[in-house]
Coordinates of N, CA and C and ligand atoms in Angstrom, one line a residue:
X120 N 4.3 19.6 -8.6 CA 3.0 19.2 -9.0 C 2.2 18.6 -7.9
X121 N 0.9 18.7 -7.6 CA 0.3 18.6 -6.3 C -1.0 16.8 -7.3
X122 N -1.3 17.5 -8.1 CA -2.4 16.2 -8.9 C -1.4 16.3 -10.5
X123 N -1.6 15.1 -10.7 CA -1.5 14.5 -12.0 C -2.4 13.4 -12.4
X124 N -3.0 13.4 -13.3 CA -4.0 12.5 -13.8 C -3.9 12.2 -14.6
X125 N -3.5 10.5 -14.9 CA -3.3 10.1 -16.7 C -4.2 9.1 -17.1
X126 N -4.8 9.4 -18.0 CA -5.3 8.3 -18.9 C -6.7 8.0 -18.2
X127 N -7.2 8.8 -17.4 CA -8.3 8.5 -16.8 C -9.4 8.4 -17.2
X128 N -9.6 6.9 -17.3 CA -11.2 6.7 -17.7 C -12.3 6.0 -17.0
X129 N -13.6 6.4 -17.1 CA -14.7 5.7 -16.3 C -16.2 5.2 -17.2
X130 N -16.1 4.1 -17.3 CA -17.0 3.4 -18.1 C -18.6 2.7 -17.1
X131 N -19.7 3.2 -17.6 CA -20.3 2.7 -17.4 C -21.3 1.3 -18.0
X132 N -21.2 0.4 -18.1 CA -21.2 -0.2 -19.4 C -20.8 0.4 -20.4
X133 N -21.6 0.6 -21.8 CA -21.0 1.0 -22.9 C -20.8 2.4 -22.6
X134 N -21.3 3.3 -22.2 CA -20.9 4.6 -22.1 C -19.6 4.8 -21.2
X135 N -19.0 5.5 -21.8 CA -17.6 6.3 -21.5 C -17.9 7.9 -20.8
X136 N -18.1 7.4 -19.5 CA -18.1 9.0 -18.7 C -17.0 9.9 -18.8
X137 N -15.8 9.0 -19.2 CA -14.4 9.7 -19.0 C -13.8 8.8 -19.5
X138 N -12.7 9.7 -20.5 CA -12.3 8.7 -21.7 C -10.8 9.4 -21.6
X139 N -9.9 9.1 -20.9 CA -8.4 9.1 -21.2 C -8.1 10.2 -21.2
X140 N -8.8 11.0 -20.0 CA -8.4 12.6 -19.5 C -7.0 12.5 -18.6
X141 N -6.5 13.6 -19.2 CA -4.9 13.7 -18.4 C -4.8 15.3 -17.9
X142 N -4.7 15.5 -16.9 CA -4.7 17.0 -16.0 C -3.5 16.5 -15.2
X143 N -2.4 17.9 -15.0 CA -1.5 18.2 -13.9 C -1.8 19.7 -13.2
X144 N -2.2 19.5 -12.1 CA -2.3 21.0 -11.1 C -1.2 21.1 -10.6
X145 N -0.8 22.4 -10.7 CA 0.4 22.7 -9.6 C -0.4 23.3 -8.2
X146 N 0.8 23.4 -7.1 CA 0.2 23.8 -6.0 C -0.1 25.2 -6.0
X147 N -1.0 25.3 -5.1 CA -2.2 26.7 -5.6 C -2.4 27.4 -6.8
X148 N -2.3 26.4 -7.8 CA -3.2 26.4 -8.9 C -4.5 27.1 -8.7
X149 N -5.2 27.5 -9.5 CA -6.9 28.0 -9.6 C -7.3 27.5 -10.9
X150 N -7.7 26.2 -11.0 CA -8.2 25.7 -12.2 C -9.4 25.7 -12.3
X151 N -10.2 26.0 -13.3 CA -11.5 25.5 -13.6 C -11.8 24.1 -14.3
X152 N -12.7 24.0 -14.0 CA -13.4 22.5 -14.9 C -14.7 22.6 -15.8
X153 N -14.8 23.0 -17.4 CA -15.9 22.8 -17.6 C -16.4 22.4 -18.5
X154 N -17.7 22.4 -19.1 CA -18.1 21.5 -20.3 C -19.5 21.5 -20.2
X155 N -20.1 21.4 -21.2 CA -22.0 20.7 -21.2 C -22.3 19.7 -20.1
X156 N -23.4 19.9 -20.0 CA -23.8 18.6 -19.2 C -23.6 17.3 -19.7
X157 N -23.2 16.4 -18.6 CA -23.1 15.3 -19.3 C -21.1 15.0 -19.8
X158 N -20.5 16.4 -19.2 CA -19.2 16.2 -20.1 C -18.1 15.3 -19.3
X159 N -18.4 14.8 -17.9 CA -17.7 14.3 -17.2 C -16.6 14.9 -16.4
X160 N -17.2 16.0 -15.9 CA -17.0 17.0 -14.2 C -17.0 16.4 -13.3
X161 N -18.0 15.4 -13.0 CA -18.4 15.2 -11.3 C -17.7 14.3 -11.2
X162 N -18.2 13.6 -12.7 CA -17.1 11.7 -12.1 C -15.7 12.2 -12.5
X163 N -15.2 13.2 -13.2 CA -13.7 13.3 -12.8 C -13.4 13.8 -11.5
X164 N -14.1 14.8 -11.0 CA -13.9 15.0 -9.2 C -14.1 13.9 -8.3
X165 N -15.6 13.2 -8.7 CA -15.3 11.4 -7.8 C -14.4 10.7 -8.0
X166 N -13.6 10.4 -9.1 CA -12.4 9.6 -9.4 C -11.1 10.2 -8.7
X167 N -11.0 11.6 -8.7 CA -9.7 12.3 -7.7 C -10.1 12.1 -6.2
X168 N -11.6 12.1 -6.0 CA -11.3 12.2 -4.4 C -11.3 10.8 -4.0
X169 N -11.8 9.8 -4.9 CA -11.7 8.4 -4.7 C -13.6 8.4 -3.7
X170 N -14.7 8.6 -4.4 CA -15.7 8.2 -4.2 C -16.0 7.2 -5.6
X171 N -15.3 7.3 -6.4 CA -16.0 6.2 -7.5 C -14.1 5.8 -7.7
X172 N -14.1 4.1 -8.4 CA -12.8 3.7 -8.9 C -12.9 3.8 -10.5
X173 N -11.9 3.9 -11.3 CA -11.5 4.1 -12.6 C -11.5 3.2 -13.2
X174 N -11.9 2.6 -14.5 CA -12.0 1.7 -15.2 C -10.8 1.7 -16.0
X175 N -9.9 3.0 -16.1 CA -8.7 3.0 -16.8 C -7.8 4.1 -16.3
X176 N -6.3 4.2 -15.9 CA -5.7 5.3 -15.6 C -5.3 5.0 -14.4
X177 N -4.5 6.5 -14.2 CA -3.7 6.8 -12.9 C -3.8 8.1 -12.2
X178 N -4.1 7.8 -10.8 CA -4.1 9.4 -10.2 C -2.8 9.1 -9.1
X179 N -1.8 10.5 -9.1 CA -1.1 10.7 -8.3 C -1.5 12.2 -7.9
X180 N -1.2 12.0 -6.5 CA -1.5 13.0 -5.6 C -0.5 13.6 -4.4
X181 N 0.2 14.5 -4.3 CA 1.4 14.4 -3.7 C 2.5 14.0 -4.0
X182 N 2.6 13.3 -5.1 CA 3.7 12.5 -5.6 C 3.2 10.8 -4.7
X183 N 2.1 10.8 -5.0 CA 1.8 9.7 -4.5 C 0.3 8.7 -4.8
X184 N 0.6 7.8 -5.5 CA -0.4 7.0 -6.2 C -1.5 6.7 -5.8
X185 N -2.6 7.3 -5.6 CA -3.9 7.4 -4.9 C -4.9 6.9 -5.8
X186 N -4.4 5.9 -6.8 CA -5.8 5.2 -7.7 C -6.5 5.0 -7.1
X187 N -6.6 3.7 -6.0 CA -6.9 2.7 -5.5 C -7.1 3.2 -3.5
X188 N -6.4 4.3 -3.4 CA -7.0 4.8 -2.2 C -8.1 4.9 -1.7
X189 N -8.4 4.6 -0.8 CA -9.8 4.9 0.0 C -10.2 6.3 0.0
X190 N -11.6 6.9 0.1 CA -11.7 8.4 -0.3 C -11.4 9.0 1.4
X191 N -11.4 8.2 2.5 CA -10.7 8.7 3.7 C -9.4 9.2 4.0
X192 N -8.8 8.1 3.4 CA -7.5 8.4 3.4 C -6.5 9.4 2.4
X193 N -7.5 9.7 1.2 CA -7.4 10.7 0.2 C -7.3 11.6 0.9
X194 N -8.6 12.0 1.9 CA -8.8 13.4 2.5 C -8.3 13.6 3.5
X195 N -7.2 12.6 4.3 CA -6.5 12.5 5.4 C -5.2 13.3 4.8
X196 N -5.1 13.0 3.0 CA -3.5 13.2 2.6 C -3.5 14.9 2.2
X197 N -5.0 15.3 1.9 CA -5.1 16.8 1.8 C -5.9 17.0 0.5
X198 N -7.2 15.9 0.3 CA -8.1 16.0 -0.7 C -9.0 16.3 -0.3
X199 N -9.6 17.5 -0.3 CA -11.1 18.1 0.2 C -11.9 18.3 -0.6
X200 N -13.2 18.4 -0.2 CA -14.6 18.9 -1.8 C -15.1 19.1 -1.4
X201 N -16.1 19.5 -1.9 CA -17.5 20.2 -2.2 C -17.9 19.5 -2.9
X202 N -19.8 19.1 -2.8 CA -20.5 18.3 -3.9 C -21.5 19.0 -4.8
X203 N -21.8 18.3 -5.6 CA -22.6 19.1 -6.8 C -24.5 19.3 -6.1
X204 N -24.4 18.5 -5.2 CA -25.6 18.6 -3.9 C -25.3 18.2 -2.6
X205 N -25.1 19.9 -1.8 CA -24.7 19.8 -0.6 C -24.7 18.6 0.1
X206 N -23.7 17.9 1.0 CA -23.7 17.5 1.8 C -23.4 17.8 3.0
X207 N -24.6 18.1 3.8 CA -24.3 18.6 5.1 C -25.2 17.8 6.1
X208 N -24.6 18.0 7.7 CA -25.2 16.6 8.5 C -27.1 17.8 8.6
X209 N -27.9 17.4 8.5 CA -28.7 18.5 8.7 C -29.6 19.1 10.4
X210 N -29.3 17.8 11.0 CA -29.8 18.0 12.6 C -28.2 18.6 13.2
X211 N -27.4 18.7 12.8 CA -25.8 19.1 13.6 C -26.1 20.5 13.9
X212 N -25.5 21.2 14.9 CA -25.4 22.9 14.1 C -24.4 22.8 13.0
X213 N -24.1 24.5 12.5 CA -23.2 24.6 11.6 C -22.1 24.1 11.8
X214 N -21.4 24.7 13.4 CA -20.1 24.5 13.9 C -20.2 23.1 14.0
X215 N -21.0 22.4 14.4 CA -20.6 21.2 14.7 C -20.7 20.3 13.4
X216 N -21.3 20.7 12.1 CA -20.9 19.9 11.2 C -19.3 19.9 10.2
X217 N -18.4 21.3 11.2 CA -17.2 21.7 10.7 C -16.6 20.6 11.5
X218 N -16.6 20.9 12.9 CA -16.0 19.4 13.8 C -15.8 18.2 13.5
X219 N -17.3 17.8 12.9 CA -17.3 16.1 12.4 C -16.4 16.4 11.4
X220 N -16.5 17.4 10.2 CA -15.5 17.4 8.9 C -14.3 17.2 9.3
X221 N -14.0 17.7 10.4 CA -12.1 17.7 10.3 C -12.0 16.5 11.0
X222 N -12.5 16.2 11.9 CA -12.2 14.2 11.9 C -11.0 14.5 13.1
X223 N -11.1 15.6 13.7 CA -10.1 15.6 14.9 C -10.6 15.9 16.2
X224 N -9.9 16.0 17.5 CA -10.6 15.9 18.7 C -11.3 17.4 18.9
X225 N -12.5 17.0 19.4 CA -13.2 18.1 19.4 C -12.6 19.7 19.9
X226 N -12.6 19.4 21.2 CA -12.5 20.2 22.0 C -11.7 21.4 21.8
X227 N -10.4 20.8 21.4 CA -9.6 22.4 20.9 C -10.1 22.5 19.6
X228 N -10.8 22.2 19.0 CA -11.4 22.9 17.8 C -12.5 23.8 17.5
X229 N -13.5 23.9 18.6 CA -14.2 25.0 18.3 C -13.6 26.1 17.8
X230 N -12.6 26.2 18.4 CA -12.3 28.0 18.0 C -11.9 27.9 16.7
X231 N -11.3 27.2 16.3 CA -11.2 26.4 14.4 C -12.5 26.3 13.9
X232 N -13.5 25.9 14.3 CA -14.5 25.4 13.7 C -15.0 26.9 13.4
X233 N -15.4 27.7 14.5 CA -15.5 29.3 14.0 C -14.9 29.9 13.3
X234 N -13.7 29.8 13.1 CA -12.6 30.3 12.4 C -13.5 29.9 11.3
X235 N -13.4 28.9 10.5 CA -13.8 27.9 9.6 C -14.9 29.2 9.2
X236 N -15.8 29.0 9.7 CA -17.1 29.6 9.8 C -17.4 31.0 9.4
X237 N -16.2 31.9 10.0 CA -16.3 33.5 9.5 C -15.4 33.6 8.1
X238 N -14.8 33.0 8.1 CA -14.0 32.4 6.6 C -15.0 32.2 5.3
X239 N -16.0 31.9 5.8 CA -17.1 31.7 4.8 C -18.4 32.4 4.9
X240 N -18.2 33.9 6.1 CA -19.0 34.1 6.6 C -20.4 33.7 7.0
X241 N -20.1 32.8 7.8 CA -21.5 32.3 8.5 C -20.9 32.4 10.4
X242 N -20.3 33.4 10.6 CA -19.7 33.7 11.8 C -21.0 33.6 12.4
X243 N -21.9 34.3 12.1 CA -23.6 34.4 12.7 C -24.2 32.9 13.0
X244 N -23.5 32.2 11.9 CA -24.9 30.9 12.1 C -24.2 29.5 13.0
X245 N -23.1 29.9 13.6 CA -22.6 28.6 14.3 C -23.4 28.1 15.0
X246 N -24.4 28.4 15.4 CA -24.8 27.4 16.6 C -26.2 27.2 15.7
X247 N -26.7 27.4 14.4 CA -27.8 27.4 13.9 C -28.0 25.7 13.0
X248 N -28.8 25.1 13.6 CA -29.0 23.5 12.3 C -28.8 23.5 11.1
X249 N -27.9 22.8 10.3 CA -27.7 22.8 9.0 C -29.1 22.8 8.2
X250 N -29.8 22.3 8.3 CA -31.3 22.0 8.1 C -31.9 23.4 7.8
X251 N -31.6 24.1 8.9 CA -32.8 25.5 9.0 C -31.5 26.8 7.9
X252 N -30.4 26.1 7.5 CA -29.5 27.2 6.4 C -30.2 27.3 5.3
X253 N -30.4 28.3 4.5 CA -30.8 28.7 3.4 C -29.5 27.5 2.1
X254 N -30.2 27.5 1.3 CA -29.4 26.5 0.5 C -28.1 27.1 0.0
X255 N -28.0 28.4 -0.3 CA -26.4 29.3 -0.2 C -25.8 29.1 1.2
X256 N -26.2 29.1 2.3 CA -25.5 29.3 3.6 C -24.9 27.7 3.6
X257 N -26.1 26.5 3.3 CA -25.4 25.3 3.1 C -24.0 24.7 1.8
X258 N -24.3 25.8 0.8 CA -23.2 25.4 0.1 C -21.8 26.2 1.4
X259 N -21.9 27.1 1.8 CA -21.2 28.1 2.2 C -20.4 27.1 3.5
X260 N -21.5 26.4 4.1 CA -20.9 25.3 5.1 C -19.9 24.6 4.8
X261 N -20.8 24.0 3.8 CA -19.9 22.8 3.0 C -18.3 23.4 2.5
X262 N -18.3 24.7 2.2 CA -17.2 24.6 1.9 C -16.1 25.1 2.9
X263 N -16.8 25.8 4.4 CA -15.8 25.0 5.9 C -15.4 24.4 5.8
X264 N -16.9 23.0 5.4 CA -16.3 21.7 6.1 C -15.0 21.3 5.8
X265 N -15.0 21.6 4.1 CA -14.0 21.2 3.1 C -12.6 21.7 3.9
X266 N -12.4 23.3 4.2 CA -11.1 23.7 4.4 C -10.8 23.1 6.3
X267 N -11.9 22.9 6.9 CA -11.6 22.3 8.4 C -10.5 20.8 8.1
X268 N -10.7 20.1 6.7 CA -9.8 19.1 6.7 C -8.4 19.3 6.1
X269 N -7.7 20.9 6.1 CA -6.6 21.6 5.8 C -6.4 20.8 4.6
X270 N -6.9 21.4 4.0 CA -6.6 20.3 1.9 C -5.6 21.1 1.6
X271 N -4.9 20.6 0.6 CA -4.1 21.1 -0.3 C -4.1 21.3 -1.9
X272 N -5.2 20.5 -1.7 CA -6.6 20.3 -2.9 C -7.8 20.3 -2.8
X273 N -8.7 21.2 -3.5 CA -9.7 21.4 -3.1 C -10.2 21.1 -4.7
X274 N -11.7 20.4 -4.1 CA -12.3 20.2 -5.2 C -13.9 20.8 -4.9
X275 N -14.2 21.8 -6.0 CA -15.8 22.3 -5.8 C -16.5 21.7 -6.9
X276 N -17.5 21.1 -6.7 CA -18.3 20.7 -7.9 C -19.4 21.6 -8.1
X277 N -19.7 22.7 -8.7 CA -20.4 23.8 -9.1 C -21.3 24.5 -7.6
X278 N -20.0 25.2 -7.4 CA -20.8 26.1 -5.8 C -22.0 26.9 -6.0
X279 N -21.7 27.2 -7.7 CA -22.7 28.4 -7.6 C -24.0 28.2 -8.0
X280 N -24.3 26.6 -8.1 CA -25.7 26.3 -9.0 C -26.7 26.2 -7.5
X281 N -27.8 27.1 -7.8 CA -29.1 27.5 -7.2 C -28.9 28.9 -6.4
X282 N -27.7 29.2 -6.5 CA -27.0 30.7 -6.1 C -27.8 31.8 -6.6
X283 N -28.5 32.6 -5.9 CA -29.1 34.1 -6.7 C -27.7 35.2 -6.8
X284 N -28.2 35.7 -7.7 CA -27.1 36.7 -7.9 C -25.9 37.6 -6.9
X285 N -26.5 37.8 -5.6 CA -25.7 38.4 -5.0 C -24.9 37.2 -4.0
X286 N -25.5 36.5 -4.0 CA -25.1 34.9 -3.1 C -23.8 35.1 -4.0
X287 N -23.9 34.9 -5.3 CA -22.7 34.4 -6.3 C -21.6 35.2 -6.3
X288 N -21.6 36.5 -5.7 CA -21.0 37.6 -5.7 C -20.1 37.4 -4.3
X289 N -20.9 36.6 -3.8 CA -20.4 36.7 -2.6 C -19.3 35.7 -2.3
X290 N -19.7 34.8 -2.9 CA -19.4 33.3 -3.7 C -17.7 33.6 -4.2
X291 N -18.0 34.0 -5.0 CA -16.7 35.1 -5.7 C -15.7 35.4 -4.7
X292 N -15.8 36.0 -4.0 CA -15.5 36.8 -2.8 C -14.4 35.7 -1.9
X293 N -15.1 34.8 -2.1 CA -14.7 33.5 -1.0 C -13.9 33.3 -1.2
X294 N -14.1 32.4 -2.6 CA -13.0 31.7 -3.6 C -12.1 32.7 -3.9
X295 N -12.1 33.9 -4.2 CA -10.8 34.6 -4.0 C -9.9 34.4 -3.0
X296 N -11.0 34.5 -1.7 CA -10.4 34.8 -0.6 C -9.6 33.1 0.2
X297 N -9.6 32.5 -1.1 CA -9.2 31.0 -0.1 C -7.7 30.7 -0.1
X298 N -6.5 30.4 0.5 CA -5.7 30.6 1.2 C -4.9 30.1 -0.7
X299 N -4.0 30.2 -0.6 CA -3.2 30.8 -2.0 C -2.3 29.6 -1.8
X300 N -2.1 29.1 -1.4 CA -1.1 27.9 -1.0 C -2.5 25.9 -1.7
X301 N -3.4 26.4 -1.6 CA -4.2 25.2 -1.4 C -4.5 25.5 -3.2
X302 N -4.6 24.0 -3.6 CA -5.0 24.0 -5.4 C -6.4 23.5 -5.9
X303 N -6.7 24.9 -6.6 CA -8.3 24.4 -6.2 C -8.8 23.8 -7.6
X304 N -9.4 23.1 -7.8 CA -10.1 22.4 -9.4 C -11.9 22.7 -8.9
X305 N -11.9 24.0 -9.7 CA -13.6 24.2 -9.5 C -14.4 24.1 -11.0
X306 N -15.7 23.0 -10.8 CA -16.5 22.6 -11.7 C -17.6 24.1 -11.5
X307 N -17.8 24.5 -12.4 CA -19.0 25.4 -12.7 C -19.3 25.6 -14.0
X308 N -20.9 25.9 -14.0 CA -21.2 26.5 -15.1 C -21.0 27.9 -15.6
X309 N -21.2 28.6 -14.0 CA -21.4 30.2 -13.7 C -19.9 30.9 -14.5
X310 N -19.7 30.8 -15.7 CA -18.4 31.3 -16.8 C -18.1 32.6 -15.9
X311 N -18.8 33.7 -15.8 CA -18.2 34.9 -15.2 C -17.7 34.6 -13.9
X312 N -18.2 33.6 -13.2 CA -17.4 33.4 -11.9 C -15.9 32.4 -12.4
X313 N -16.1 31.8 -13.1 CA -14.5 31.1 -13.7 C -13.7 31.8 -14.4
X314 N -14.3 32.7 -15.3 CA -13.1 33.2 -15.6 C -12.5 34.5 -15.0
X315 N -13.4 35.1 -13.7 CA -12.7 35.8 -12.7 C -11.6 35.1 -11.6
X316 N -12.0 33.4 -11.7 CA -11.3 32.7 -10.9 C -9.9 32.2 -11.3
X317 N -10.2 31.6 -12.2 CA -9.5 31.2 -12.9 C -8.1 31.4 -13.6
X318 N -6.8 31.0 -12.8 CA -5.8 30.8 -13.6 C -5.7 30.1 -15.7
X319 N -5.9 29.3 -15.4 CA -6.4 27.8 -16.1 C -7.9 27.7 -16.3
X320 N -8.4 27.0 -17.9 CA -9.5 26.4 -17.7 C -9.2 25.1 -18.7
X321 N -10.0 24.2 -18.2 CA -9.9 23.0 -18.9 C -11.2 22.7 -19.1
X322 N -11.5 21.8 -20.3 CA -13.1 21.8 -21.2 C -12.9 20.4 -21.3
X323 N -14.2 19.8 -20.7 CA -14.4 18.2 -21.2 C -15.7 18.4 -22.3
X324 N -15.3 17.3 -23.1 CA -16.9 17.5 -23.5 C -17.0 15.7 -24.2
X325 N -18.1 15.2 -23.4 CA -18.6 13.9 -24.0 C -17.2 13.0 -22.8
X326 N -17.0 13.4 -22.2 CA -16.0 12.7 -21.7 C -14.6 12.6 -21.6
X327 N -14.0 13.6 -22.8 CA -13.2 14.1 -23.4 C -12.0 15.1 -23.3
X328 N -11.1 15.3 -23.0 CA -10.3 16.7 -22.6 C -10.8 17.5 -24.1
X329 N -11.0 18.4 -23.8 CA -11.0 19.2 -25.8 C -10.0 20.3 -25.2
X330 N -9.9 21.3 -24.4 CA -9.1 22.3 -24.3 C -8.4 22.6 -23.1
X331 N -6.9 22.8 -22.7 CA -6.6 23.5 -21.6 C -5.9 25.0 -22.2
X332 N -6.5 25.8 -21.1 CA -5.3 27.1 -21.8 C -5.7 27.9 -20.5
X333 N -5.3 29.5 -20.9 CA -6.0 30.7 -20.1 C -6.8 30.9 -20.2
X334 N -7.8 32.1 -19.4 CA -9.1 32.4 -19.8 C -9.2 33.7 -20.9
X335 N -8.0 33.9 -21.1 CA -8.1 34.8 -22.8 C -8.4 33.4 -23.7
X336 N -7.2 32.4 -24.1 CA -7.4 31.4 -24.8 C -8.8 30.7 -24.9
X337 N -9.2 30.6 -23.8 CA -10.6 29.3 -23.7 C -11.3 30.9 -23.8
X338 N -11.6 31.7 -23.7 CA -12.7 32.6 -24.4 C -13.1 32.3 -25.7
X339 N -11.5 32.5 -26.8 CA -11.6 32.4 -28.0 C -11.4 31.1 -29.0
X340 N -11.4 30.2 -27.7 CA -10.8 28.6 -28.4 C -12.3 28.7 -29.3
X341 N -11.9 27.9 -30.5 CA -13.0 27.4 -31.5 C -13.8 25.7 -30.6
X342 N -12.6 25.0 -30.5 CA -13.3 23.8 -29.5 C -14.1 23.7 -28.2
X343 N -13.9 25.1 -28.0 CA -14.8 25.2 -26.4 C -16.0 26.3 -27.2
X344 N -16.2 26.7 -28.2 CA -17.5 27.0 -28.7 C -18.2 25.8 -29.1
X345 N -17.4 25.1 -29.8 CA -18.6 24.0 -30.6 C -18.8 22.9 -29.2
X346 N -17.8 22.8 -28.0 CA -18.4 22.2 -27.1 C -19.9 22.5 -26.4
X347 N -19.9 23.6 -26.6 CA -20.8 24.5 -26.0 C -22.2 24.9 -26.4
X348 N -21.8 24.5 -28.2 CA -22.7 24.6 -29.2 C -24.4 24.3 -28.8
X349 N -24.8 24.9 -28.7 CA -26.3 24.3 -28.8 C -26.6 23.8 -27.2
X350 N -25.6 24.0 -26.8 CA -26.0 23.9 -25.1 C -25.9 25.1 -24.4
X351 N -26.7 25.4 -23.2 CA -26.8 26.3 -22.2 C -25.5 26.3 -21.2
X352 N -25.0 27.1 -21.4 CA -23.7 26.9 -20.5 C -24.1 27.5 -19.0
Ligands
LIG496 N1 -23.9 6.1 -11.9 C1 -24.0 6.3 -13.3 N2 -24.5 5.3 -14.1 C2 -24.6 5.5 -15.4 N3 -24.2 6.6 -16.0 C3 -23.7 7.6 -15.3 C4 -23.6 7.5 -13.8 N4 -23.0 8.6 -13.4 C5 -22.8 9.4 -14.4 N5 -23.2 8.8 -15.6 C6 -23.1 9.4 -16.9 O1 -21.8 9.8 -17.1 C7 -21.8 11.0 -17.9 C8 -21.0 12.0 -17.2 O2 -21.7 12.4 -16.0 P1 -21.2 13.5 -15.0 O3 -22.1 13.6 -13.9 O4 -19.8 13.3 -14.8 O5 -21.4 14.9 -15.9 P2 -21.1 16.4 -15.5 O6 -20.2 16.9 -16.5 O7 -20.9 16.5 -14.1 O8 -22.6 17.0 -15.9 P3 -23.4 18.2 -15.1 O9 -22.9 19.5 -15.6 O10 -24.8 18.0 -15.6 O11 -23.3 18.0 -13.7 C9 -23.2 11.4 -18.2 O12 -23.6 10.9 -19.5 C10 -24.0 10.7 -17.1 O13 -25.3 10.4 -17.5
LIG497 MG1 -21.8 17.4 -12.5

């Protein structure tokens, strides 16, 4: 088992963002994450990579107790992500914002940092300002940046939101193509891209685990309809 999560909860005052979710990923797992807006995706991916702390619960990571970890040292142990709004340096070029991601000495890394780079095909835009990327080429960075820090866990918080159709295709493409050994927990809305990806899907809603199963199962679950109920998936 690569993540185990128990009892994880995050309280904002009275509201409960996350209310006593329990997930186990094996390694290279392809899990999805999904739910309504509002269902507690992002703060379950901040609580794993350790950008927010838990008001209740436990994360082990590696076989190793990462509640209370720093989110550096998380991603030092092989916790990588993607955010739900790009984070990329925007004056850097491309290659050089894969460099700063992996946090190691530069120099023998260019040719990694390219590597990185045609991996997500943006072989073309190494030397181009994050700034001047189209907002797909920026998610596309971001998710170098992510694999330049060799994860063993990858976390995407919905790659494909502001994606036009063929971006998402392409999108697809990636996430197939990402190395089969690394366990990925991907937040999206985009259903046809999850349940092409997807081993596993797991459904929060209100904060809540309501369903894990396959993507035959979570098609036909009755609790991932009524999660769904009256919202735009
Ligand atoms: N910093 C915060 N302060 C107060 N409430 C917050 C904060 N961050 C998140 N919330 C609330 O916690 C709940 C879960 O939010 P979260 O961002 O995890 O949802 P999500 O499933 O990622 O939704 P979406 O699909 O819209 O991205 C929501 O009700 C949200 O308003
Ligand atoms: Mg979110």
């Amino acid at each position: 088992m690569i993540l185990r999560v128990e009892g994880l909860g995050r309280r904002y005052g009275d509201l409960a963002a996350l209310d006593g979710v329990a997930l186990e990923l094996q390694p290279g797992e392809r899990r999805a994450l999904i739910g309504p807006n509002g269902a507690g995706k992002t703060t379950l991916l901040n609580l794993v990579a350790g950008a927010l702390r838990p008001t209740a619960g436990r994360i082990d990571f590696a076989g190793r107790d990462v509640t209370r970890m720093p989110p550096a040292r998380r991603a030092r142990l092989g916790i990588g992500r993607t955010h739900q709004h790009p984070a990329v340096w925007p004056t850097l070029s491309a290659a050089d914002n894969v460099l700063v991601a992996a946090r190691r000495p530069w120099g023998r890394l260019r040719a990694g940092a390219r590597e990185h780079l045609a991996a997500v095909g943006l072989a073309d835009q190494a030397g181009v300002t994050a700034g001047a990327l189209s907002h797909g080429q920026r998610r596309q960075l971001e998710l170098a940046m992510a694999l330049a820090g060799a994860p063993r866990l990858l976390l995407l918080d919905e790659p494909a939101a502001g994606l036009a159709p063929p971006e998402v295709e392409l999108l697809a493409g990636l996430l197939a193509a990402l190395p089969s050994d690394v366990a990925v927990l991907l937040v999206e809305h985009h259903l046809d891209l999850v349940y092409g990806f997807a081993d596993r899907v797991t459904v929060l809603h209100s904060g809540r685990h309501v369903h894990t199963g396959t993507v035959a199962e979570t098609r036909r679950s009755p609790e991932v309809a009524a999660a769904y109920a009256g919202v735009k998936p």
